[in-house]
mmCIF file of C-alpha atoms in Angstrom:
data_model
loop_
_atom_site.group_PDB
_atom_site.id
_atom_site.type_symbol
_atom_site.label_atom_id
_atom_site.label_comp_id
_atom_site.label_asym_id
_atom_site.label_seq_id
_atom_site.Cartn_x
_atom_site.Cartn_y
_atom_site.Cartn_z
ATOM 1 C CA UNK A 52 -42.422 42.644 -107.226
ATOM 2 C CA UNK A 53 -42.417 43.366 -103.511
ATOM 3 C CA UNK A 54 -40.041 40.628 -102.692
ATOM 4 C CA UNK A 55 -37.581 41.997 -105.410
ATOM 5 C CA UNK A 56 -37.785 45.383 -103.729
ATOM 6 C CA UNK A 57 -37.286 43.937 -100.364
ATOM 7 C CA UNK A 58 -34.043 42.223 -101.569
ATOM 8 C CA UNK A 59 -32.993 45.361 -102.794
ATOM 9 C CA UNK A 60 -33.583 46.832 -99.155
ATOM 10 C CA UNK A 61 -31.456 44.486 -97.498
ATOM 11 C CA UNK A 62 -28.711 44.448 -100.011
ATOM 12 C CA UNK A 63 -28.732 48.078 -99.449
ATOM 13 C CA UNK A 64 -28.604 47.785 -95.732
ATOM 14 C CA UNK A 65 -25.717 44.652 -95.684
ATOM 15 C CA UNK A 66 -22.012 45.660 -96.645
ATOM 16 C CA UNK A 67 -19.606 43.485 -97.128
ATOM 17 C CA UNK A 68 -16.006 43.093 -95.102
ATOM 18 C CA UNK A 69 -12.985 41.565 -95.481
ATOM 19 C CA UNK A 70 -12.272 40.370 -91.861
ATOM 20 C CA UNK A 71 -9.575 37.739 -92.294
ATOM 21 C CA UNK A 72 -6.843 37.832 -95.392
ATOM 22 C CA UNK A 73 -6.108 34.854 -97.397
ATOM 23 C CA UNK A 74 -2.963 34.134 -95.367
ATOM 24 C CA UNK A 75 -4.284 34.150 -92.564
ATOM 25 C CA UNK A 76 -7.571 31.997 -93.403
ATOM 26 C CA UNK A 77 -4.600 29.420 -94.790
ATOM 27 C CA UNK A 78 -2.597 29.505 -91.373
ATOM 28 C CA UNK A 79 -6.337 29.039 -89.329
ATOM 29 C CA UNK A 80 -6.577 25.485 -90.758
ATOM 30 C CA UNK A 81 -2.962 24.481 -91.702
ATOM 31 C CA UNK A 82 -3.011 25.064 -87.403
ATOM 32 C CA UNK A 83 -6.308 23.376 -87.114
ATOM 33 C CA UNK A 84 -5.629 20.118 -89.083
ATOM 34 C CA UNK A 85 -1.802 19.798 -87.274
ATOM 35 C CA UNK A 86 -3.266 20.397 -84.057
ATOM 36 C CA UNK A 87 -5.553 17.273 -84.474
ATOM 37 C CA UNK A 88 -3.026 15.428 -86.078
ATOM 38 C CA UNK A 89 -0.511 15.840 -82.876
ATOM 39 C CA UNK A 90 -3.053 15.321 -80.623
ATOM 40 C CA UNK A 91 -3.617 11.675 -82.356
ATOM 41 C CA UNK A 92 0.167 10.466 -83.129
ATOM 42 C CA UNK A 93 0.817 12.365 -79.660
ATOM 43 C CA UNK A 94 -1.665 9.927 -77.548
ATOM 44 C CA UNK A 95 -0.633 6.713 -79.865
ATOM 45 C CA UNK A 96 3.560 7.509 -79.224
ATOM 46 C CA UNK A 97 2.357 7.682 -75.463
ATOM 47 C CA UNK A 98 0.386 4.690 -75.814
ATOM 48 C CA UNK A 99 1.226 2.327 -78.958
ATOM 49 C CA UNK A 100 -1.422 -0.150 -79.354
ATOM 50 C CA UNK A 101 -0.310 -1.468 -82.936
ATOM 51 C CA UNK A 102 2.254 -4.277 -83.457
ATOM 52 C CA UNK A 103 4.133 -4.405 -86.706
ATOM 53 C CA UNK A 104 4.872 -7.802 -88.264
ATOM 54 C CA UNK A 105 8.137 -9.747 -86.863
ATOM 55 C CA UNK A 106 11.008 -9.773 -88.655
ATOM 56 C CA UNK A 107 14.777 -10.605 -88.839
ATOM 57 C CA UNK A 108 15.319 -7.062 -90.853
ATOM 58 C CA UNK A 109 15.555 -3.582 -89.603
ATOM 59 C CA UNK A 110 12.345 -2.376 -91.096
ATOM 60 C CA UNK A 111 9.909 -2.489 -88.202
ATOM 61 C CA UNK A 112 10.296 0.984 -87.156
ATOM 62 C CA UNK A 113 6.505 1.820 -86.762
ATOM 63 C CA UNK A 114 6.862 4.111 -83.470
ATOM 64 C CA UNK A 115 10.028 5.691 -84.952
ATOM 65 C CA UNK A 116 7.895 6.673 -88.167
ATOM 66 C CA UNK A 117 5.051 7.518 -85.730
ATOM 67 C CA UNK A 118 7.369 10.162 -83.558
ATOM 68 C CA UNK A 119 9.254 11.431 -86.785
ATOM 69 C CA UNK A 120 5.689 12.598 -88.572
ATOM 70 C CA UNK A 121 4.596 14.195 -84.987
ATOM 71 C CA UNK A 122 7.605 16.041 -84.701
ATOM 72 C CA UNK A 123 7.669 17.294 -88.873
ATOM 73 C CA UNK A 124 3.863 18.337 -87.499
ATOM 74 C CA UNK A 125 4.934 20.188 -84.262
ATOM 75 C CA UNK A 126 7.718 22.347 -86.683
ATOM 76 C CA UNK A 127 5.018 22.945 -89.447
ATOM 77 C CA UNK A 128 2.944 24.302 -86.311
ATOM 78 C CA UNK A 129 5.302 26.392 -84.763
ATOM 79 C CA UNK A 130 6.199 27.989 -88.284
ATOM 80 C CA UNK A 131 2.655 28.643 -88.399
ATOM 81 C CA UNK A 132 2.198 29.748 -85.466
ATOM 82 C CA UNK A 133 5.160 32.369 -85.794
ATOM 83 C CA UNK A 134 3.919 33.440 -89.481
ATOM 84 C CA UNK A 135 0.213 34.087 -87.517
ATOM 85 C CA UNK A 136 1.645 36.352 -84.625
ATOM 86 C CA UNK A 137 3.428 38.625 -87.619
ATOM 87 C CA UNK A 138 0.478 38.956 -89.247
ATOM 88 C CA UNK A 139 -1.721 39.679 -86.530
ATOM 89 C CA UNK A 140 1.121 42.599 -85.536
ATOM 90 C CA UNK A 141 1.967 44.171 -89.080
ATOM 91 C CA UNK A 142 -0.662 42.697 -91.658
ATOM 92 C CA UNK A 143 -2.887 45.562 -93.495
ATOM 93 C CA UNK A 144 -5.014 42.030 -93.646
ATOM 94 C CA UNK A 145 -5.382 42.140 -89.679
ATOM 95 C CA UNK A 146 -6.040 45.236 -88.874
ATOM 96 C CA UNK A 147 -9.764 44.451 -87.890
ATOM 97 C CA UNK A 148 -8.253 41.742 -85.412
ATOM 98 C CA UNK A 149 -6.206 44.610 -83.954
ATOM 99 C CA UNK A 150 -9.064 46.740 -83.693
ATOM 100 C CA UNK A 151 -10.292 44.085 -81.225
ATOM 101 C CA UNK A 152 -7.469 44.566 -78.418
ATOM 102 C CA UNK A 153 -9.438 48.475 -77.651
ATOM 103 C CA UNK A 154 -12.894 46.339 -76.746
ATOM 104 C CA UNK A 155 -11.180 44.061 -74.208
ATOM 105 C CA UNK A 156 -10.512 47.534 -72.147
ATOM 106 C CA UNK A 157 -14.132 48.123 -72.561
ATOM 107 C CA UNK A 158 -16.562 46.866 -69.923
ATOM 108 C CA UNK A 159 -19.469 47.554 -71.093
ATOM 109 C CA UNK A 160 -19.049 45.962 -74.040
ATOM 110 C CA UNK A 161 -18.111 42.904 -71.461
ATOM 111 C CA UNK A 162 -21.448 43.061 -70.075
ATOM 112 C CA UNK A 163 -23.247 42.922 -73.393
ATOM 113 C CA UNK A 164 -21.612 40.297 -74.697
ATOM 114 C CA UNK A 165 -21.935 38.029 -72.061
ATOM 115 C CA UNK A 166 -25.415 38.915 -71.324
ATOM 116 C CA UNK A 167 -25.928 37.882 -75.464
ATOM 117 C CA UNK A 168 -24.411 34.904 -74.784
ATOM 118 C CA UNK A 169 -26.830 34.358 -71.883
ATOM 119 C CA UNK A 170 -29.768 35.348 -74.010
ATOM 120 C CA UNK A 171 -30.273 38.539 -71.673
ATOM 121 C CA UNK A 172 -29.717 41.257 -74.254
ATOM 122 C CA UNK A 173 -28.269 41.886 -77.905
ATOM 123 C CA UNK A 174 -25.154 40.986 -79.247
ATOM 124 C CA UNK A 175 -23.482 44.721 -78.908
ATOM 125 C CA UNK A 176 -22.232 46.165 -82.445
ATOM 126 C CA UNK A 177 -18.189 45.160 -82.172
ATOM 127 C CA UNK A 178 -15.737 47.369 -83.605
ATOM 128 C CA UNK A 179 -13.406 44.490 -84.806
ATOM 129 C CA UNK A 180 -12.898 41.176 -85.397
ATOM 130 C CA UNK A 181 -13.576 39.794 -82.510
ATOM 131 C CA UNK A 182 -15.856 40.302 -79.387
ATOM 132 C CA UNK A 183 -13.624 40.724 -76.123
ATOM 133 C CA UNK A 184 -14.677 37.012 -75.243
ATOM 134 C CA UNK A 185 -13.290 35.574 -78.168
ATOM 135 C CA UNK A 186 -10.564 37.483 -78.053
ATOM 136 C CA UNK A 187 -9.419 37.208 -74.924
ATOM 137 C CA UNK A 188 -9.932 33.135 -75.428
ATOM 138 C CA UNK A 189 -8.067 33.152 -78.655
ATOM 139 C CA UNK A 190 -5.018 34.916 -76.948
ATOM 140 C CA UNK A 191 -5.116 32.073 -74.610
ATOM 141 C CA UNK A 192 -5.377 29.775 -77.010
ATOM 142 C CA UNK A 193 -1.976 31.369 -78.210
ATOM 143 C CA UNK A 194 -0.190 31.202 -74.931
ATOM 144 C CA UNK A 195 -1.082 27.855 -74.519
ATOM 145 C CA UNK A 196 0.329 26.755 -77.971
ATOM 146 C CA UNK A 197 3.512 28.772 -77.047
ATOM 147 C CA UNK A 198 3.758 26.162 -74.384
ATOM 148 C CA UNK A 199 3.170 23.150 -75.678
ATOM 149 C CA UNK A 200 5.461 24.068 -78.697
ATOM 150 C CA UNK A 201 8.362 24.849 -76.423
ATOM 151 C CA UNK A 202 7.663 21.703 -74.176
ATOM 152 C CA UNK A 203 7.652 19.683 -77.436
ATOM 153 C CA UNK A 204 10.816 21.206 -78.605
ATOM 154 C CA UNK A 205 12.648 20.254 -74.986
ATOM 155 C CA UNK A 206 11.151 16.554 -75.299
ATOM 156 C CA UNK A 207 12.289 16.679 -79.004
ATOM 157 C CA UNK A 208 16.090 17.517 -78.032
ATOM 158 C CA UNK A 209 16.211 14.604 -75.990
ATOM 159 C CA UNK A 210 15.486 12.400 -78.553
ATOM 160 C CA UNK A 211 17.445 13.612 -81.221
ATOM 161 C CA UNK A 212 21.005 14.732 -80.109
ATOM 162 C CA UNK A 213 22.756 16.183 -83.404
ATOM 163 C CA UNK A 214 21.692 18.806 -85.591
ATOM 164 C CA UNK A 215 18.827 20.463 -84.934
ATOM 165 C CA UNK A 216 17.925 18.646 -81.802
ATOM 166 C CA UNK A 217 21.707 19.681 -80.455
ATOM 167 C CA UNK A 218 20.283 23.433 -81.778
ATOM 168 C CA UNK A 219 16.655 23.296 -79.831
ATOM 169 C CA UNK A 220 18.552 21.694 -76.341
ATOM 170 C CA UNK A 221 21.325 24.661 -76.363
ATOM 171 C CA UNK A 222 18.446 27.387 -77.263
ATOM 172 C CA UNK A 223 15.756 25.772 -74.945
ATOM 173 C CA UNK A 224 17.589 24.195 -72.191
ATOM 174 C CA UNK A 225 15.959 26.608 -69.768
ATOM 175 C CA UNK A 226 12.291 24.954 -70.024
ATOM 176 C CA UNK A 227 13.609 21.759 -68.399
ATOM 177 C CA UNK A 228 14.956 23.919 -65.593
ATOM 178 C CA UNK A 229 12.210 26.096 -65.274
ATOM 179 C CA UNK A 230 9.155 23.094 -65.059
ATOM 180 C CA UNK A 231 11.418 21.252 -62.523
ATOM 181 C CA UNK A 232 12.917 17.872 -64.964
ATOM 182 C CA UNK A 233 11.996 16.117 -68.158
ATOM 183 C CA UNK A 234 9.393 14.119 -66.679
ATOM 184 C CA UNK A 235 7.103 17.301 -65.995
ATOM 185 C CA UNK A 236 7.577 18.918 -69.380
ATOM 186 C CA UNK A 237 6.023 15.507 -70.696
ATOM 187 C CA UNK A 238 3.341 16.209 -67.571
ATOM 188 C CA UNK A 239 2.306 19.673 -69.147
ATOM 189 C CA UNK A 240 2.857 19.005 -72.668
ATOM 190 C CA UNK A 241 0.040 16.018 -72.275
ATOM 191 C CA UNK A 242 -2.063 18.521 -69.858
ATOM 192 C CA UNK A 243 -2.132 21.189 -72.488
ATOM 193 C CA UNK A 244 -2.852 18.800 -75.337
ATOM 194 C CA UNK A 245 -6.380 17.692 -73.051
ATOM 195 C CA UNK A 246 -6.885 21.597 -73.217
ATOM 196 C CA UNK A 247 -7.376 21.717 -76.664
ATOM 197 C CA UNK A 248 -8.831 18.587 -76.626
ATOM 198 C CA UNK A 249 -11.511 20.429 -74.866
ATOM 199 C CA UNK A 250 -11.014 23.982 -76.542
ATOM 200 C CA UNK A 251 -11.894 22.378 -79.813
ATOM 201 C CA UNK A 252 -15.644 21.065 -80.123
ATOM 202 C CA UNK A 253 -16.343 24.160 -77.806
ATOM 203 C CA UNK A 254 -14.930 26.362 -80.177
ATOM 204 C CA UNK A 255 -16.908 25.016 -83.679
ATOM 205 C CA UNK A 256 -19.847 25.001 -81.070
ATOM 206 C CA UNK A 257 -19.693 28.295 -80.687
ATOM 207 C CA UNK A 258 -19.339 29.426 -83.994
ATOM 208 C CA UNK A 259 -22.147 27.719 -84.756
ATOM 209 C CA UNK A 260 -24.340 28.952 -82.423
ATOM 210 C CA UNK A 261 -23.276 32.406 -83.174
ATOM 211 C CA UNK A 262 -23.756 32.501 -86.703
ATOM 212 C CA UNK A 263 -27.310 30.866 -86.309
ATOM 213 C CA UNK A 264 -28.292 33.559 -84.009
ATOM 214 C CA UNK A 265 -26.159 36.041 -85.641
ATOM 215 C CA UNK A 266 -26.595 35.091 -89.767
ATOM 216 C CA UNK A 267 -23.992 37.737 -90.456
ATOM 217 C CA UNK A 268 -21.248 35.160 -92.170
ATOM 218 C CA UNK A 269 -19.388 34.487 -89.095
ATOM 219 C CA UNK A 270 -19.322 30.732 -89.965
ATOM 220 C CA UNK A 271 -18.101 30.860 -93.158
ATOM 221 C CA UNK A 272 -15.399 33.769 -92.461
ATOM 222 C CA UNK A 273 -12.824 31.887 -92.164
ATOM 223 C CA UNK A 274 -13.311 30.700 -95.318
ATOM 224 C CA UNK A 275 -14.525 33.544 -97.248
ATOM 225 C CA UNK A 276 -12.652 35.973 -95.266
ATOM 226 C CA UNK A 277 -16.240 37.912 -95.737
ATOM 227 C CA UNK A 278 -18.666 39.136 -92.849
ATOM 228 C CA UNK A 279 -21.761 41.126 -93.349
ATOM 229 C CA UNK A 280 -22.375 44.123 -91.121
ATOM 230 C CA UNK A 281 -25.409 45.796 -91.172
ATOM 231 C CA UNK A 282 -25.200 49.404 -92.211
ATOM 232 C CA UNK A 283 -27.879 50.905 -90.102
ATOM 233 C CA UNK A 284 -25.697 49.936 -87.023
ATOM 234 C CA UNK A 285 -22.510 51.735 -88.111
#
């Protein structure tokens, strides 16, 4: 009987919120898996290590396959990418992640955050999606997809010369200029990809540790879309 009122009590004091629409919950991990996938077929066009068998016939085109699925990957990212940026801008969806740019100006909330993170005092009550931490991470994150998506469209156009490599090289012609040649576009482009090599097992590190410390659904949000906030600290 007590625990049934207690249940009660804390169903009363939890309220549900949709913090990330279905879209973009779709576009998180349609990013997530190419971003892994790239990183792989990236390091094995840079470094083949498999031999296909010998043969008299023009079918041995293992590294051609290899650099034609990382390239279909690298357009279904940037189309992802795009689609995320216009939601994040004009989604009714997103409007909790926009609510999150106002904190970043705060410091105060800086200081409690961090000192949460440093187990020195409580997670402050965020008006948003995201603390300014995260958010100011995640726009980095986007930045530095920006540029390895435009480095990988240069290094595309100078593979394939007619149709829509001919396209990219007259539209992005400029990035070869402005990093100085070819060869240091493929310099960034493989210093970026170590970034999120690094980014990555940070980030679901993180989120881990935050939603054990902070069992408000943060885990599973972007999968549910759903976070819990507690009423009494609204």
């Amino acid at each position: 009987m007590l625990s049934t009122e207690v249940d009660k009590a804390i169903k009363k004091e939890l309220e549900q919120h949709l913090e990330f629409g279905g879209a973009t919950r779709f576009l998180h991990w349609v990013r997530a898996f190419m971003i892994i996938f790239l990183t792989a077929s990236g390091f094995y066009i840079a470094y083949p290590f498999l031999q296909p068998d010998a043969s008299s016939e023009p079918i041995s085109f293992l590294q051609a396959y290899s650099r034609a699925f990382h390239c279909i990957a690298g357009f279904v990212l940037i189309c992802a990418s795009i689609f995320r940026v216009y939601l994040f801008l004009f989604a009714k969806s997103s409007r909790p992640e926009r609510y999150s740019i106002g904190q970043v100006f705060n410091p105060l909330v800086w200081i409690k955050t961090i000192g949460a993170y440093l187990f020195i005092t409580a997670h402050p009550h965020i008006k948003g999606a995201y603390n300014p931490l995260q958010f100011c991470t995640y726009l980095a994150l986007g930045i530095l997809t920006l540029v390895i998506c435009l480095t990988g469209v240069s290094l595309y156009s100078h593979v394939y010369h007619d149709g829509l490599g001919f396209i990219m090289g007259s539209c992005f012609g400029w990035v070869e200029v402005v990093c100085g040649g070819l060869a240091n576009v493929r310099a960034i482009h493989h210093i970026v990809t170590w970034v999120f090599i690094i980014f990555i097992p940070m980030h679901i590190y993180l989120v881990i540790w935050n939603s054990v410390r902070y069992p408000n659904g943060g885990a599973d949000a972007m999968v549910s879309g759903i976070r819990y906030v507690d009423n009494r600290r609204i």
